[in-house]
Coordinates of C-alpha atoms in Angstrom, one line a residue:
X1 CA 142.2 2.7 -83.8
X2 CA 139.2 0.4 -84.1
X3 CA 140.7 -1.9 -81.5
X4 CA 141.2 1.1 -79.1
X5 CA 137.5 2.2 -79.5
X6 CA 136.3 -1.4 -78.9
X7 CA 138.5 -1.6 -75.7
X8 CA 137.1 1.8 -74.5
X9 CA 133.6 0.7 -75.1
X10 CA 134.0 -2.6 -73.2
X11 CA 135.6 -0.6 -70.3
X12 CA 132.6 1.7 -70.1
X13 CA 130.2 -1.3 -70.1
X14 CA 132.2 -3.0 -67.3
X15 CA 132.3 0.2 -65.2
X16 CA 128.5 0.7 -65.7
X17 CA 127.9 -2.9 -64.6
X18 CA 130.0 -2.4 -61.5
X19 CA 128.1 0.8 -60.6
X20 CA 124.7 -1.0 -61.0
X21 CA 125.9 -3.8 -58.7
X22 CA 127.1 -1.3 -56.1
X23 CA 123.9 0.6 -56.3
X24 CA 121.8 -2.5 -55.7
X25 CA 123.9 -3.6 -52.8
X26 CA 123.7 -0.2 -51.3
X27 CA 119.9 -0.1 -51.6
X28 CA 119.5 -3.5 -50.0
X29 CA 121.9 -2.6 -47.2
X30 CA 120.1 0.6 -46.4
X31 CA 116.7 -1.1 -46.6
X32 CA 117.8 -3.5 -43.9
X33 CA 119.4 -0.8 -41.8
X34 CA 116.3 1.4 -42.0
X35 CA 113.9 -1.5 -41.5
X36 CA 111.8 -0.4 -44.4
X37 CA 109.4 -2.7 -46.3
X38 CA 111.0 -4.8 -48.9
X39 CA 109.5 -6.9 -51.6
X40 CA 110.8 -10.5 -51.7
X41 CA 111.1 -12.2 -55.0
X42 CA 111.5 -16.0 -55.7
X43 CA 114.8 -15.0 -57.2
X44 CA 116.1 -14.1 -53.7
X45 CA 117.0 -16.9 -51.3
X46 CA 117.5 -16.5 -47.6
X47 CA 120.9 -17.4 -46.2
X48 CA 122.6 -17.1 -42.9
X49 CA 125.9 -15.4 -42.2
X50 CA 128.0 -18.5 -43.1
X51 CA 126.3 -18.6 -46.6
X52 CA 124.3 -21.7 -46.0
X53 CA 120.5 -21.9 -45.9
X54 CA 118.7 -22.0 -42.6
X55 CA 117.5 -25.4 -41.2
X56 CA 113.8 -25.4 -41.7
X57 CA 112.2 -28.6 -40.4
X58 CA 108.9 -29.9 -41.9
X59 CA 105.8 -29.0 -40.0
X60 CA 105.0 -31.4 -37.2
X61 CA 103.2 -31.6 -33.8
X62 CA 105.3 -30.6 -30.8
X63 CA 107.0 -33.3 -28.9
X64 CA 106.6 -31.3 -25.7
X65 CA 103.6 -29.7 -24.1
X66 CA 103.4 -26.0 -25.2
X67 CA 101.5 -23.2 -23.4
X68 CA 98.0 -22.5 -24.8
X69 CA 98.3 -19.5 -27.2
X70 CA 95.3 -18.3 -29.1
X71 CA 95.5 -17.0 -32.7
X72 CA 92.4 -14.9 -32.4
X73 CA 90.8 -12.9 -35.2
X74 CA 87.6 -11.8 -36.8
X75 CA 86.7 -14.3 -39.6
X76 CA 88.2 -13.3 -43.0
X77 CA 91.2 -11.5 -41.5
X78 CA 94.0 -13.7 -42.9
X79 CA 94.2 -16.2 -40.0
X80 CA 95.1 -19.1 -42.4
X81 CA 98.0 -17.1 -43.8
X82 CA 99.3 -16.2 -40.4
X83 CA 99.0 -19.9 -39.4
X84 CA 101.2 -20.8 -42.4
X85 CA 103.8 -18.2 -41.3
X86 CA 103.9 -19.5 -37.8
X87 CA 104.3 -23.1 -39.0
X88 CA 107.1 -22.1 -41.4
X89 CA 108.9 -20.1 -38.7
X90 CA 108.7 -22.6 -35.9
X91 CA 108.3 -26.0 -37.7
X92 CA 105.4 -26.7 -35.3
X93 CA 101.8 -27.2 -36.5
X94 CA 99.1 -24.7 -35.6
X95 CA 95.8 -25.9 -34.2
X96 CA 92.2 -24.8 -34.5
X97 CA 88.9 -25.1 -32.6
X98 CA 87.4 -25.9 -36.0
X99 CA 87.7 -28.9 -38.3
X100 CA 88.3 -27.8 -41.9
X101 CA 89.2 -30.9 -43.9
X102 CA 90.6 -28.8 -46.8
X103 CA 93.1 -27.3 -44.5
X104 CA 93.9 -30.5 -42.7
X105 CA 94.9 -32.2 -46.0
X106 CA 96.8 -29.2 -47.4
X107 CA 99.5 -28.2 -45.0
X108 CA 97.8 -27.9 -41.6
X109 CA 98.2 -31.2 -39.8
X110 CA 97.1 -29.7 -36.4
X111 CA 93.6 -28.7 -37.7
X112 CA 91.0 -29.4 -35.1
X113 CA 93.6 -29.7 -32.3
X114 CA 93.6 -27.2 -29.4
X115 CA 96.0 -28.7 -27.0
X116 CA 99.7 -28.4 -26.1
X117 CA 100.9 -30.1 -29.3
X118 CA 100.4 -27.0 -31.4
X119 CA 102.1 -23.6 -31.4
X120 CA 98.9 -21.6 -31.5
X121 CA 95.1 -22.2 -31.8
X122 CA 92.9 -20.5 -34.4
X123 CA 89.7 -19.1 -33.0
X124 CA 87.1 -16.6 -33.9
X125 CA 85.3 -16.9 -30.6
X126 CA 85.2 -14.3 -27.9
X127 CA 87.7 -14.6 -25.1
X128 CA 85.9 -16.3 -22.2
X129 CA 88.4 -15.8 -19.5
X130 CA 89.9 -19.3 -19.6
X131 CA 91.7 -21.8 -21.9
X132 CA 94.3 -19.3 -23.1
X133 CA 97.0 -17.6 -21.1
X134 CA 98.3 -15.6 -24.1
X135 CA 97.0 -14.6 -27.5
X136 CA 98.1 -13.2 -30.9
X137 CA 95.3 -10.9 -32.0
X138 CA 95.1 -10.4 -35.8
X139 CA 93.3 -7.3 -36.9
X140 CA 92.2 -6.4 -40.4
X141 CA 90.2 -3.6 -42.0
X142 CA 86.5 -4.6 -41.4
X143 CA 85.6 -3.7 -45.0
X144 CA 88.1 -6.2 -46.2
X145 CA 87.5 -8.9 -43.6
X146 CA 83.7 -8.9 -44.1
X147 CA 84.0 -9.1 -47.9
X148 CA 86.6 -11.9 -47.5
X149 CA 84.3 -13.8 -45.1
X150 CA 81.4 -13.5 -47.5
X151 CA 83.5 -15.0 -50.3
X152 CA 84.5 -17.8 -48.1
X153 CA 81.0 -18.6 -47.0
X154 CA 79.7 -18.5 -50.6
X155 CA 82.7 -20.1 -52.3
X156 CA 85.8 -21.5 -50.7
X157 CA 89.2 -20.4 -49.4
X158 CA 90.4 -19.1 -52.8
X159 CA 87.4 -18.9 -55.0
X160 CA 84.9 -16.1 -55.9
X161 CA 81.1 -16.4 -55.5
X162 CA 78.8 -15.8 -58.4
X163 CA 77.6 -12.2 -59.0
X164 CA 74.0 -13.1 -58.1
X165 CA 75.2 -13.7 -54.5
X166 CA 75.8 -9.9 -54.0
X167 CA 72.2 -9.0 -53.8
X168 CA 69.9 -9.0 -50.8
X169 CA 72.0 -11.7 -49.2
X170 CA 75.1 -9.4 -49.1
X171 CA 73.1 -6.6 -47.4
X172 CA 71.7 -8.9 -44.6
X173 CA 75.2 -10.5 -44.2
X174 CA 76.9 -7.1 -43.6
X175 CA 74.3 -5.9 -41.1
X176 CA 74.8 -9.0 -39.0
X177 CA 78.6 -9.0 -39.2
X178 CA 79.0 -5.3 -38.4
X179 CA 77.3 -5.9 -35.0
X180 CA 79.8 -8.6 -34.1
X181 CA 83.1 -6.8 -35.0
X182 CA 83.6 -4.6 -31.9
X183 CA 82.5 -7.2 -29.2
X184 CA 85.0 -9.8 -30.5
X185 CA 88.0 -7.5 -30.1
X186 CA 86.7 -5.9 -26.9
X187 CA 86.7 -9.4 -25.3
X188 CA 90.3 -10.2 -26.3
X189 CA 92.0 -7.0 -25.3
X190 CA 90.9 -7.8 -21.7
X191 CA 93.5 -10.5 -21.8
X192 CA 96.7 -9.2 -20.1
X193 CA 99.2 -10.9 -22.4
X194 CA 98.1 -10.2 -26.0
X195 CA 100.1 -9.3 -29.1
X196 CA 98.2 -7.2 -31.6
X197 CA 99.2 -7.9 -35.3
X198 CA 97.7 -5.9 -38.1
X199 CA 97.1 -7.6 -41.5
X200 CA 98.2 -4.5 -43.4
X201 CA 101.5 -4.3 -41.4
X202 CA 102.2 -7.9 -42.3
X203 CA 101.8 -7.0 -46.0
X204 CA 103.9 -3.9 -45.7
X205 CA 106.8 -5.1 -43.6
X206 CA 106.6 -8.8 -43.1
X207 CA 110.1 -9.2 -41.6
X208 CA 109.5 -6.7 -38.9
X209 CA 106.1 -8.2 -37.9
X210 CA 107.6 -11.8 -37.9
X211 CA 110.4 -10.6 -35.6
X212 CA 107.7 -9.3 -33.2
X213 CA 105.8 -12.6 -33.3
X214 CA 109.1 -14.5 -32.8
X215 CA 109.9 -12.5 -29.7
X216 CA 106.4 -13.0 -28.3
X217 CA 106.6 -16.8 -28.8
X218 CA 110.1 -16.8 -27.4
X219 CA 108.7 -15.6 -24.1
X220 CA 106.9 -19.0 -24.0
X221 CA 110.1 -20.9 -24.8
X222 CA 109.1 -21.5 -28.4
X223 CA 112.0 -21.0 -30.9
X224 CA 111.7 -20.0 -34.5
X225 CA 113.6 -18.8 -37.5
X226 CA 112.2 -15.8 -39.4
X227 CA 114.1 -16.7 -42.5
X228 CA 112.2 -20.0 -42.8
X229 CA 108.9 -18.0 -43.0
X230 CA 110.4 -15.6 -45.5
X231 CA 111.5 -18.4 -47.7
X232 CA 107.9 -19.6 -48.2
X233 CA 105.8 -16.6 -47.1
X234 CA 102.9 -17.0 -49.5
X235 CA 101.2 -20.3 -48.6
X236 CA 98.5 -21.8 -50.8
X237 CA 95.3 -20.2 -49.7
X238 CA 95.6 -16.6 -51.0
X239 CA 92.6 -15.4 -52.9
X240 CA 93.3 -13.8 -56.2
X241 CA 92.7 -10.0 -56.6
X242 CA 89.7 -9.2 -58.7
X243 CA 90.6 -5.5 -59.3
X244 CA 87.2 -4.4 -58.0
X245 CA 87.4 -1.6 -55.4
X246 CA 85.8 -1.9 -52.0
X247 CA 83.5 1.0 -52.8
X248 CA 81.7 -1.1 -55.3
X249 CA 80.4 -3.5 -52.6
X250 CA 79.3 -1.1 -49.8
X251 CA 76.3 1.3 -49.9
X252 CA 76.4 4.7 -48.3
X253 CA 74.5 3.4 -45.3
X254 CA 76.9 0.5 -44.9
X255 CA 79.9 2.8 -45.1
X256 CA 78.6 5.0 -42.4
X257 CA 78.1 2.0 -40.1
X258 CA 81.5 0.5 -40.8
X259 CA 83.3 3.9 -40.5
X260 CA 81.7 4.2 -37.0
X261 CA 83.0 0.7 -36.1
X262 CA 86.5 1.9 -37.2
X263 CA 86.3 4.9 -35.0
X264 CA 85.4 2.7 -32.0
X265 CA 88.2 0.3 -32.9
X266 CA 90.8 3.0 -33.1
X267 CA 89.9 4.5 -29.7
X268 CA 89.7 1.1 -28.1
X269 CA 93.2 0.0 -29.3
X270 CA 94.9 3.3 -28.5
X271 CA 93.5 3.1 -24.9
X272 CA 94.7 -0.5 -24.5
X273 CA 98.0 -0.6 -26.3
X274 CA 101.1 1.7 -26.6
X275 CA 102.7 2.5 -29.8
X276 CA 100.0 1.3 -32.2
X277 CA 101.3 2.2 -35.6
X278 CA 98.2 1.4 -37.7
X279 CA 96.3 4.5 -38.8
X280 CA 92.8 3.1 -38.9
X281 CA 91.4 6.3 -40.4
X282 CA 92.9 5.1 -43.7
X283 CA 90.5 2.1 -43.7
X284 CA 87.5 4.3 -44.1
X285 CA 85.5 4.7 -47.3

């Protein structure tokens, strides 16, 4: 009798395990089918259909001359992260009109280069009607980008400035930066061949946005493998979350000014691009 009960118990455990496995596989399958956001864990590895890992070459300069593609953004919008994703996906270094030694020696061998040897060139400058035939335009909530830029200017790529920095200096900083947000994007959307990429969309559905970027680069004959970017999607220059809400940093007057900027941005992008998914109203404080 005891042996029969033990056998029945083991059978129930086995059936329960099979049901759990089936449920997980079903969720993953439906997630891919519906193209919904999915969190990637280090426990998951990316394989191709044959079961082998994708071939992801180390980052290098291009051996052929590539078209000039800008990676344009307002400072503090996650440009370094997107550069990392582009490099992982294509195996080709990204360039920059700037010369950041910290980046050059930590995974960005194309830093300071803005020629045909790099897949895209980082710039925070306005579009001047020359130099670039195409552009990837990265857009982030101005509340987040201005705060991120302030931290970079007063610390480094991953650090936090001391509390005393958030005094009068912060107020002057935001006033100056708010004035420059709209003109930057207004200049770049004049370019005929531009791909808008939203920072929040990258965080919510990285696979979908990488597929969009890959298709855009493919039009210039640049190949890439999205799986290579997914395999190492974080990079080394993410700033740690402090847990402090954005409301803490912005006064009522500053919020009114930034919310007005957001309204202008939303109208400008809807007039220029079709099928903009980002609801910029959700950015407001």
